[in-house]
PDB file of C-alpha atoms in Angstrom:
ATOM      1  CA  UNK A  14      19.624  -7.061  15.690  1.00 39.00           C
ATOM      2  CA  UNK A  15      21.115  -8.254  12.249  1.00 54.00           C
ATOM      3  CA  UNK A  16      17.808 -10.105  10.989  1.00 88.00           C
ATOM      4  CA  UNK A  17      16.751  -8.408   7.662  1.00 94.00           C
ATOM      5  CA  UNK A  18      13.590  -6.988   6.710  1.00 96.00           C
ATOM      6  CA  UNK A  19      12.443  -5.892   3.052  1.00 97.00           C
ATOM      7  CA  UNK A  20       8.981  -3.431   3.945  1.00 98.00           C
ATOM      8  CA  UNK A  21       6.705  -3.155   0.873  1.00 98.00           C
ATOM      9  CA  UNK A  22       4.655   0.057   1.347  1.00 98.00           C
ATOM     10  CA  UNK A  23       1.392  -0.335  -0.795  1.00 97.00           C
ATOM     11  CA  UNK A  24      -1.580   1.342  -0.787  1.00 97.00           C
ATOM     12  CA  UNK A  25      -3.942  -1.722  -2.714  1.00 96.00           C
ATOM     13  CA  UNK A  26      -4.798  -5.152  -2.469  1.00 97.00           C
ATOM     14  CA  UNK A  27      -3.090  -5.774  -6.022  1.00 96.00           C
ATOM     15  CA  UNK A  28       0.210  -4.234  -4.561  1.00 97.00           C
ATOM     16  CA  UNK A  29      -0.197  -6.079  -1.164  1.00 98.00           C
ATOM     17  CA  UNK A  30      -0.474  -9.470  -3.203  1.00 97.00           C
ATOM     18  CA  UNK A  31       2.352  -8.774  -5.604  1.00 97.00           C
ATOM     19  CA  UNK A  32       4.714  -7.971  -2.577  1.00 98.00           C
ATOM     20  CA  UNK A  33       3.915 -11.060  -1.059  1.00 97.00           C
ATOM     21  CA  UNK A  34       4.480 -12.658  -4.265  1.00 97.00           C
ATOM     22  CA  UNK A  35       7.746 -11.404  -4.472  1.00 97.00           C
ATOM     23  CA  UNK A  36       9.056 -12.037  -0.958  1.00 97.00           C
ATOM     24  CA  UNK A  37       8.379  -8.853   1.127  1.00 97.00           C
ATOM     25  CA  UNK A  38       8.630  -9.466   4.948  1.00 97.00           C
ATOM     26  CA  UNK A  39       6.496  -6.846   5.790  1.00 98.00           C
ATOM     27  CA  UNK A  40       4.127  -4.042   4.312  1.00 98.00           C
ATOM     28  CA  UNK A  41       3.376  -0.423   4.840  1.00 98.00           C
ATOM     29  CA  UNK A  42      -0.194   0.436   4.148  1.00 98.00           C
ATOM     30  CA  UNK A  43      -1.316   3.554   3.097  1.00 97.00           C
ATOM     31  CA  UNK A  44      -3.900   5.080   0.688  1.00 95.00           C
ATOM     32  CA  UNK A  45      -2.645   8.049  -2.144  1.00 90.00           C
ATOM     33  CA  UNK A  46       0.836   6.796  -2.236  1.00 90.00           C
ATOM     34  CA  UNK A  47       1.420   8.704  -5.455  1.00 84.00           C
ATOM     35  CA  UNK A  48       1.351  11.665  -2.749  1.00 84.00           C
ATOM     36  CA  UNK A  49       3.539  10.162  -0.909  1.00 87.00           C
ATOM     37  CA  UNK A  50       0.552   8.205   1.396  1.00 92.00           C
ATOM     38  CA  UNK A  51      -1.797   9.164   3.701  1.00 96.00           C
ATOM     39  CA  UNK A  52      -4.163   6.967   6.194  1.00 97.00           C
ATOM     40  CA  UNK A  53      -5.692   4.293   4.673  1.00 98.00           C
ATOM     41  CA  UNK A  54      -9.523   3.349   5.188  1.00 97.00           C
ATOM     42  CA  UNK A  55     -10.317   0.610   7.733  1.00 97.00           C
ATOM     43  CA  UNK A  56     -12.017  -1.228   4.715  1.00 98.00           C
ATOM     44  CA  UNK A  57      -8.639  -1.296   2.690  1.00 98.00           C
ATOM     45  CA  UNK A  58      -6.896  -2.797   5.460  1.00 98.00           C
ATOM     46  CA  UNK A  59      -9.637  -5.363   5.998  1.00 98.00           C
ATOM     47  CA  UNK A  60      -9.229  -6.665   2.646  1.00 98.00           C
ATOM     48  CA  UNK A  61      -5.485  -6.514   2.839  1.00 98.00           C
ATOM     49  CA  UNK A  62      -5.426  -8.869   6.217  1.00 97.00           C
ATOM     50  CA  UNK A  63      -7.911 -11.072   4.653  1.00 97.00           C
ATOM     51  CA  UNK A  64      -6.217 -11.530   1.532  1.00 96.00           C
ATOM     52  CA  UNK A  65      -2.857 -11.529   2.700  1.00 95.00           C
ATOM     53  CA  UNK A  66      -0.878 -13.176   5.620  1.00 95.00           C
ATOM     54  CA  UNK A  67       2.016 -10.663   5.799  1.00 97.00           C
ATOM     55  CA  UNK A  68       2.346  -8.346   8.696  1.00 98.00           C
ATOM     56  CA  UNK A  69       0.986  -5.090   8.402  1.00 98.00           C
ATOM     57  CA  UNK A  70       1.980  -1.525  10.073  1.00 98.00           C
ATOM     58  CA  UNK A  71      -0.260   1.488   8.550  1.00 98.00           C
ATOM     59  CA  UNK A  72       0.951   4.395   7.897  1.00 98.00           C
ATOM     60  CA  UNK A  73      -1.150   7.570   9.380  1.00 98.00           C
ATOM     61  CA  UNK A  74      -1.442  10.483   8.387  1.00 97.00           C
ATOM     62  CA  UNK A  75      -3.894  13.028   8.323  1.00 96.00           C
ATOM     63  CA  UNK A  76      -3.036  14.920   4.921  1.00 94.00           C
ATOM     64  CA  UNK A  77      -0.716  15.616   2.396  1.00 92.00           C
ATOM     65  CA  UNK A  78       2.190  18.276   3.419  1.00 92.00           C
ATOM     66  CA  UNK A  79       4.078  19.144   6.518  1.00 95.00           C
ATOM     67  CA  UNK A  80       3.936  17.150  10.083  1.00 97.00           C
ATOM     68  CA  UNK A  81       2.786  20.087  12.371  1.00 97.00           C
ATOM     69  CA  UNK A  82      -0.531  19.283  12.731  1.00 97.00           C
ATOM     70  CA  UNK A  83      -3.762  21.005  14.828  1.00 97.00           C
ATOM     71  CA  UNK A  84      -5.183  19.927  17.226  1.00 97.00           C
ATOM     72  CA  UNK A  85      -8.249  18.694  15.211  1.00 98.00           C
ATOM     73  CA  UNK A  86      -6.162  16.673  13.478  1.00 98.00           C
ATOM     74  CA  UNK A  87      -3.981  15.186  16.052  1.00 98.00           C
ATOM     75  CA  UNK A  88      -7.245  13.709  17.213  1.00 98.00           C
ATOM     76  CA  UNK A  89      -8.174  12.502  14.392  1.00 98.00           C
ATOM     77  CA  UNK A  90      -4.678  10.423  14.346  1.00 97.00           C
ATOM     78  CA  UNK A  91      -4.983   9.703  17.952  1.00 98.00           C
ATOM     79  CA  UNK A  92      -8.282   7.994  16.840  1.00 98.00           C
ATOM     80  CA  UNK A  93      -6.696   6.223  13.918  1.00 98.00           C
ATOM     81  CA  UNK A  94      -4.162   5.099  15.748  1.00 98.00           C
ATOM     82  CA  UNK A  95      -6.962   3.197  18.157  1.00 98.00           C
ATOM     83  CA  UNK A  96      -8.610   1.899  15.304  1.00 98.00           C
ATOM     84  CA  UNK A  97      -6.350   0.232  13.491  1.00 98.00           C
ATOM     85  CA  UNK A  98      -4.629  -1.221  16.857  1.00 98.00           C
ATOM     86  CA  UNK A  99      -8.291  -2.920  17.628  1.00 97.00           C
ATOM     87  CA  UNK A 100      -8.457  -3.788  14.286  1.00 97.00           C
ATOM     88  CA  UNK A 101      -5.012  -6.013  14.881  1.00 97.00           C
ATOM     89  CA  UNK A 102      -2.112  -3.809  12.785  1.00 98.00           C
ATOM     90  CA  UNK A 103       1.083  -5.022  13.649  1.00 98.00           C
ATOM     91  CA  UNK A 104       2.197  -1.506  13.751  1.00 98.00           C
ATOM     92  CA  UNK A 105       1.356   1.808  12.801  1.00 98.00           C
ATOM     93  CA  UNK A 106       3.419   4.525  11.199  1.00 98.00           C
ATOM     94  CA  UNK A 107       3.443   7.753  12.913  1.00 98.00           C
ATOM     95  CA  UNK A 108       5.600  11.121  13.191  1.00 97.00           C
ATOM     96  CA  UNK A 109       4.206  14.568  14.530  1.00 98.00           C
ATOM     97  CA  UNK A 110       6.564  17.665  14.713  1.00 98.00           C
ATOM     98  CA  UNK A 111       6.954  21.444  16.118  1.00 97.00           C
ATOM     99  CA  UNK A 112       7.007  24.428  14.489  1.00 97.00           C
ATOM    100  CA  UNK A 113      10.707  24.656  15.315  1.00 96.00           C
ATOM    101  CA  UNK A 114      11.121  21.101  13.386  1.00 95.00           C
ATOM    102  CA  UNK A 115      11.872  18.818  16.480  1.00 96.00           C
ATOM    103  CA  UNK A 116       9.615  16.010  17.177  1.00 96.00           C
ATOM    104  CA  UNK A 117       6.362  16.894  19.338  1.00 97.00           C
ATOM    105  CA  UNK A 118       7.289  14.667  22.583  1.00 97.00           C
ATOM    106  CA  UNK A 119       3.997  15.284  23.564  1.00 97.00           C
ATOM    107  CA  UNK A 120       1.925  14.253  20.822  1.00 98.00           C
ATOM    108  CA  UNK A 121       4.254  11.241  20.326  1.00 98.00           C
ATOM    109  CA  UNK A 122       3.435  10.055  23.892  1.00 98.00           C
ATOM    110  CA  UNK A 123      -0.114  10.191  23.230  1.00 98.00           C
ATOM    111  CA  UNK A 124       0.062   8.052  20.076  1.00 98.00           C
ATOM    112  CA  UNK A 125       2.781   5.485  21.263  1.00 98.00           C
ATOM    113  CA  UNK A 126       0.334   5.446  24.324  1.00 98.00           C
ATOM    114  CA  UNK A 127      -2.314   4.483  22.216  1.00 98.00           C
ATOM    115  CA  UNK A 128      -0.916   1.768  20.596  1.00 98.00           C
ATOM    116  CA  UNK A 129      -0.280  -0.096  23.122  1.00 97.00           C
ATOM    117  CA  UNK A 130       1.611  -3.285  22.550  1.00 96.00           C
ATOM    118  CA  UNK A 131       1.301  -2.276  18.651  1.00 98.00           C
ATOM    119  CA  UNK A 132       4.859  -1.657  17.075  1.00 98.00           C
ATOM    120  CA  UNK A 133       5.999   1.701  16.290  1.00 98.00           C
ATOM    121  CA  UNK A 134       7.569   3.356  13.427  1.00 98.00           C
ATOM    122  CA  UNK A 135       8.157   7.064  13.492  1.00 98.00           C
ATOM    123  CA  UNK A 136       8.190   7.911   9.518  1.00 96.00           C
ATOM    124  CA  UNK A 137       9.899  10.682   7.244  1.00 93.00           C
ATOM    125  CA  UNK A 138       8.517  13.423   9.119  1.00 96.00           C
ATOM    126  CA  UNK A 139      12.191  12.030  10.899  1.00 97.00           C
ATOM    127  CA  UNK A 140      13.486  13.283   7.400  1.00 97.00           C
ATOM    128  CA  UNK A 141      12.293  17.000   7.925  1.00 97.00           C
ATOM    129  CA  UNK A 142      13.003  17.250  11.890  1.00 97.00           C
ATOM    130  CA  UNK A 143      15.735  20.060  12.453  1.00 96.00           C
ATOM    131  CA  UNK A 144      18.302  17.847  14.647  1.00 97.00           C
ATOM    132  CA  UNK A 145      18.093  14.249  13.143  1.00 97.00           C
ATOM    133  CA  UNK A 146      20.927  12.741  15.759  1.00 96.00           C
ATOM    134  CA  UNK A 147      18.500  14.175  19.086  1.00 96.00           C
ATOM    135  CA  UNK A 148      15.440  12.945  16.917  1.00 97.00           C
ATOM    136  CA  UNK A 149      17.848   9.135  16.858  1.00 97.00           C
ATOM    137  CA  UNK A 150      17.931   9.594  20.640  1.00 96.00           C
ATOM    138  CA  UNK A 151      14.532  11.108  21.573  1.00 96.00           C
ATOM    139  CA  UNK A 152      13.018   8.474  19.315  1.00 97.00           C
ATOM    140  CA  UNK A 153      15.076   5.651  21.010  1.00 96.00           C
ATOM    141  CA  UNK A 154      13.452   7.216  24.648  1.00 95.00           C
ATOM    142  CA  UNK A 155      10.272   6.827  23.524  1.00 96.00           C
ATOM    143  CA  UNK A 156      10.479   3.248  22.360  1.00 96.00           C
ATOM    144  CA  UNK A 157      10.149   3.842  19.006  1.00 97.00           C
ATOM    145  CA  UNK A 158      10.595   0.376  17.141  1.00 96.00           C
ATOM    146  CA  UNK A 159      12.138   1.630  13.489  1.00 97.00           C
ATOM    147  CA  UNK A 160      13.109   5.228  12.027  1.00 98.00           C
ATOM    148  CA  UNK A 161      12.197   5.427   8.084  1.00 98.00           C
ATOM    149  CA  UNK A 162      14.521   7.639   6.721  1.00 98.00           C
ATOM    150  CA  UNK A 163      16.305   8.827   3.197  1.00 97.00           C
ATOM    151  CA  UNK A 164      18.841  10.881   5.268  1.00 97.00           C
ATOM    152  CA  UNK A 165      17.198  13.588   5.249  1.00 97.00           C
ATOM    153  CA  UNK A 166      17.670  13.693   1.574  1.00 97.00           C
ATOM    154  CA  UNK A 167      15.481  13.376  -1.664  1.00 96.00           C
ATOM    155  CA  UNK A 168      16.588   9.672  -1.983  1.00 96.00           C
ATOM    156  CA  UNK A 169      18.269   7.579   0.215  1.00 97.00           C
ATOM    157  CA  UNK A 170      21.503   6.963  -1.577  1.00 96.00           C
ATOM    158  CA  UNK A 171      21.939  11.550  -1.784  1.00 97.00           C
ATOM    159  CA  UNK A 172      21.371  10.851   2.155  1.00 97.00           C
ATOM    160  CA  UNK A 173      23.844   7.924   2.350  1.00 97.00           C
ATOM    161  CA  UNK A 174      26.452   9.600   5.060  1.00 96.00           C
ATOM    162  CA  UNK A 175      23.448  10.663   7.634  1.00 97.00           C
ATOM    163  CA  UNK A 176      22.480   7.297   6.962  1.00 96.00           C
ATOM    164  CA  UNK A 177      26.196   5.325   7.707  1.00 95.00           C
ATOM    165  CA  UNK A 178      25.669   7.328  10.775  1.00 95.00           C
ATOM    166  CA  UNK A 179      22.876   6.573  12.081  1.00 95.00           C
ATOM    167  CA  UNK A 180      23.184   2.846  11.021  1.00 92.00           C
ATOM    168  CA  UNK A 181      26.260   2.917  13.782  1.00 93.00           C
ATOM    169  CA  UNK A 182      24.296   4.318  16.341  1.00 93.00           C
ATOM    170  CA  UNK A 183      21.784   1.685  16.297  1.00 93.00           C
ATOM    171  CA  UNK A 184      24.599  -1.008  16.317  1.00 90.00           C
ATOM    172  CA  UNK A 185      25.856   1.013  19.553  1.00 90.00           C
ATOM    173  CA  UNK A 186      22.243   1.419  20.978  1.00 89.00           C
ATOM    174  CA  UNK A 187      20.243  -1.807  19.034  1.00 88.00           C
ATOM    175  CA  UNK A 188      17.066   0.388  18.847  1.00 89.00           C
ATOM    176  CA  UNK A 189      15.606   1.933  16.951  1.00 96.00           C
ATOM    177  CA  UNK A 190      16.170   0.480  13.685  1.00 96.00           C
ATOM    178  CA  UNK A 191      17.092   2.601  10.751  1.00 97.00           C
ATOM    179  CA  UNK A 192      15.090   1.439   7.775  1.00 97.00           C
ATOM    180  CA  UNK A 193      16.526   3.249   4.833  1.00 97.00           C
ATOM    181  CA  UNK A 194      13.760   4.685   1.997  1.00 95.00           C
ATOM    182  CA  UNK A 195      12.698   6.808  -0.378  1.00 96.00           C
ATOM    183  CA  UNK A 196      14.756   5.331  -4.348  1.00 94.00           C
ATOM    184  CA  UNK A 197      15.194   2.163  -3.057  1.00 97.00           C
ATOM    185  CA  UNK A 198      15.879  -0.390  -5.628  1.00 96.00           C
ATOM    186  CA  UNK A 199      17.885  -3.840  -5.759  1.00 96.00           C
ATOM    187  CA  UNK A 200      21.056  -2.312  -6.240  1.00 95.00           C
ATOM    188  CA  UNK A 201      20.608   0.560  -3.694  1.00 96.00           C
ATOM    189  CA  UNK A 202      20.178  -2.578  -1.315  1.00 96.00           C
ATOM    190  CA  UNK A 203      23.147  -4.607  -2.765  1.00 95.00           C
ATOM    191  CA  UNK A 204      25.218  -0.675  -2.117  1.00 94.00           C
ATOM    192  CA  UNK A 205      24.140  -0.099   1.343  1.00 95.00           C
ATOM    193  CA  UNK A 206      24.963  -3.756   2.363  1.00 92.00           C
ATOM    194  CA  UNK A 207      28.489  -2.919   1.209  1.00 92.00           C
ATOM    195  CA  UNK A 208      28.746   0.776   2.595  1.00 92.00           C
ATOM    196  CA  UNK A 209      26.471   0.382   6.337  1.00 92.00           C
ATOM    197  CA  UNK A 210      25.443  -1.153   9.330  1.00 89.00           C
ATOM    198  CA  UNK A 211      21.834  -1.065   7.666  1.00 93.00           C
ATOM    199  CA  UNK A 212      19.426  -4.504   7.507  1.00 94.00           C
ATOM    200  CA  UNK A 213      16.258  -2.837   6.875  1.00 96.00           C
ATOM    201  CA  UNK A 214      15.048  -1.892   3.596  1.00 97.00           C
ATOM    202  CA  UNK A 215      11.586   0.401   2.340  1.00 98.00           C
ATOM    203  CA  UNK A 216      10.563   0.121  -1.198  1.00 97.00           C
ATOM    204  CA  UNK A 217       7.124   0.690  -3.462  1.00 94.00           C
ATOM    205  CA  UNK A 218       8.645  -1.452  -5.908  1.00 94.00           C
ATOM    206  CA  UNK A 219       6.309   0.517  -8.522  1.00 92.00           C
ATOM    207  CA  UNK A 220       5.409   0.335 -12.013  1.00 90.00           C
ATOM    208  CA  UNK A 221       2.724   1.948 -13.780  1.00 90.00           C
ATOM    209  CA  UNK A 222      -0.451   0.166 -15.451  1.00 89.00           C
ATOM    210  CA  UNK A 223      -2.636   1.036 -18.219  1.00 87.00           C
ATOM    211  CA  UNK A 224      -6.490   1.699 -17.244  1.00 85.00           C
ATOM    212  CA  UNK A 225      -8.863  -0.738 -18.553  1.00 86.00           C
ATOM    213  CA  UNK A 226     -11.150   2.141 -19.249  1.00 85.00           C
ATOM    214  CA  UNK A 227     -11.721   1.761 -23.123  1.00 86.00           C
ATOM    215  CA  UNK A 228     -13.745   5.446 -23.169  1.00 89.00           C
ATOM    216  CA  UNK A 229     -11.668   7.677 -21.671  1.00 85.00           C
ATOM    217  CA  UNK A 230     -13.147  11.600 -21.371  1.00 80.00           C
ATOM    218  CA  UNK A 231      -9.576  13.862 -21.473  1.00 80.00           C
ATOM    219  CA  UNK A 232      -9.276  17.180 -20.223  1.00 77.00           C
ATOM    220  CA  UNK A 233     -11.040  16.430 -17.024  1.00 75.00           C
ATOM    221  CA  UNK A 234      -8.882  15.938 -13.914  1.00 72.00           C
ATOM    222  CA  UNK A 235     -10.453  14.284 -11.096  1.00 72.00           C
ATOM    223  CA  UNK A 236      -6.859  15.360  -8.875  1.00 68.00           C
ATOM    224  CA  UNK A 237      -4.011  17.247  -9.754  1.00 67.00           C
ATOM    225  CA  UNK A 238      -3.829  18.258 -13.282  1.00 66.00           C
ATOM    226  CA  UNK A 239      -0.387  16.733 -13.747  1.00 63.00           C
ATOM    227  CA  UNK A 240      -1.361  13.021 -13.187  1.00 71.00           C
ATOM    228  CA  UNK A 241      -2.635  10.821 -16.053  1.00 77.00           C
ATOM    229  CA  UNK A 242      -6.009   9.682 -14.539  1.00 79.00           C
ATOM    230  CA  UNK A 243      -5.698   6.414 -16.942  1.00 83.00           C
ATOM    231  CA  UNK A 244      -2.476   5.355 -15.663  1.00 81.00           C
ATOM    232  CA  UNK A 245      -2.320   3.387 -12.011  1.00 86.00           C
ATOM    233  CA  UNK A 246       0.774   2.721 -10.298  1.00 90.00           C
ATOM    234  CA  UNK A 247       1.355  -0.897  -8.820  1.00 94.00           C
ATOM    235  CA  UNK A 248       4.040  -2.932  -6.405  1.00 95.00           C
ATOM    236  CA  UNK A 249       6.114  -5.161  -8.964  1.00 96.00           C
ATOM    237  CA  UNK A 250       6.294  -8.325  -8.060  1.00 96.00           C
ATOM    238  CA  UNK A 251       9.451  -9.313 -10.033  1.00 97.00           C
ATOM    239  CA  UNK A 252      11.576  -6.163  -8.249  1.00 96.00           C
ATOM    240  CA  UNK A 253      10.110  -7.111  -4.665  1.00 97.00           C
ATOM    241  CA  UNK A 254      11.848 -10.887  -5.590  1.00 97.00           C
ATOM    242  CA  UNK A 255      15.235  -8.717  -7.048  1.00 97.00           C
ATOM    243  CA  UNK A 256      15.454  -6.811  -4.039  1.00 96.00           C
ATOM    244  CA  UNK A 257      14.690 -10.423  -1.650  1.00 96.00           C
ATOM    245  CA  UNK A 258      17.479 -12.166  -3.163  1.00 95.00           C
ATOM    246  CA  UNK A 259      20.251  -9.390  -2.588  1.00 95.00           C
ATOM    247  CA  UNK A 260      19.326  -9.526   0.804  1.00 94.00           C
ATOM    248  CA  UNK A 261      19.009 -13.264   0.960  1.00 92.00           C
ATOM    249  CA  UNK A 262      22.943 -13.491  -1.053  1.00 89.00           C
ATOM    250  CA  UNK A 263      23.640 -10.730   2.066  1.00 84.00           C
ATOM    251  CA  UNK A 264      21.804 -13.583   4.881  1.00 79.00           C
ATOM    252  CA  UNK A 265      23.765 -16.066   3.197  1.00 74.00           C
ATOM    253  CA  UNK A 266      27.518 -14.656   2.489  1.00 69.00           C
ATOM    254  CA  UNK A 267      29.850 -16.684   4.539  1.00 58.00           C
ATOM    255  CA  UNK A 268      31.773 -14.609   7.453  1.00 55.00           C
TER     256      UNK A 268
END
């Protein structure tokens, strides 16, 4: 398994264009990525196949926060997960835990169940578990296609030694594949290539664009009162093609 794969994650059209533009092999879909994403509407992804030939896994989950979930909302991404498998995902990105922070077996059953032949990625909720090297193995029982992971850290190159590590056990084992996230940037890429056994690579590739909105009322905040409800964040096209061709130099080193 030494094929690379650059993962946009967007949660817009706009985004899902631009990281086609720039190369991406794959995307993430979401909605509310500024939160760090939640489940996207059917409608979104709709427009996103339509518009763009790339294949697309969809990231579900039910809220912002924590990955213990109730039962209400378990069914809620048991149902998800059924939707967007008849609606012809490639994937869907999942991850539900205990209260004692290892991964709910059960509740990952149910879902990998319900994709069916859909592929599987179990997301940073891997990044919060208690015991990331039984989560490696547990997640490898249950057929679990690719772990998204910083390490366990804030960013990916503070969790770069959980990350050497587990890029050796999936050369030992050959599934499932660490994808390394959260900071990722060209040169993070171009580092890791040097430092692990790692091929797969999750970035927003984000930059932030001006509102068109010429009358803008201030002092009203549709969300939290932090964000700047004028500015919108974007995939960049130009660092989706940076971060390709380190990975296509890495493809294309001699032995």
């Amino acid at each position: 398994m030494s094929e690379f794969i650059l993962e946009c994650c967007v949660d817009s059209v706009e985004s899902a264009l631009a990281a086609a533009e720039g190369g991406a092999d794959r995307l993430e879909l979401c909605s509310a990525l500024v939160l760090g994403g939640i489940s996207p509407g059917l409608a979104l992804f709709e427009q996103v196949s339509a518009c763009c030939d790339l294949p697309i896994r969809v990231l579900l989950r039910p809220r912002f926060g924590d990955f213990l979930y109730t039962d209400y909302e378990f069914q809620i991404l048991k149902r998800e997960v059924a939707l967007f498998r008849e609606a012809g995902a490639e994937g869907v990105v999942i991850g539900c835990l205990d209260a004692d922070g290892s991964l709910h077996m059960e509740q990952m059953r149910d879902l990998i169940a319900e994709a069916g032949r859909m592929k599987v990625t179990l997301h940073r909720a891997f990044d919060v578990c208690a015991n990331p090297v039984k989560a490696y193995e547990q997640a490898r029982v249950l057929g679990i296609d690719t772990i998204l992971t910083s390490g366990q850290e804030k960013d990916c190159l503070t969790g770069l030694p959980l990350l050497k590590q587990l890029g050796i056990m999936q050369k030992e084992t050959g599934t499932p594949r660490i994808m390394a996230g959260a900071g990722v940037t060209p040169d993070v890429i171009r580092q890791f290539c040097a430092q692990t056994e790692i091929t797969s690579y999750h970035l927003s590739a984000k930059k932030v664009v001006d509102s068109g909105m010429q009358y803008r009322k201030e002092g009203v905040p549709m969300g939290l009162p932090v964000m700047d409800e004028y500015s919108i964040f974007r995939t960049d096209s130009q660092i989706v093609a940076e971060a390709k061709r380190v990975i296509l130099e890495q493809i294309n080193e001699p032995d």
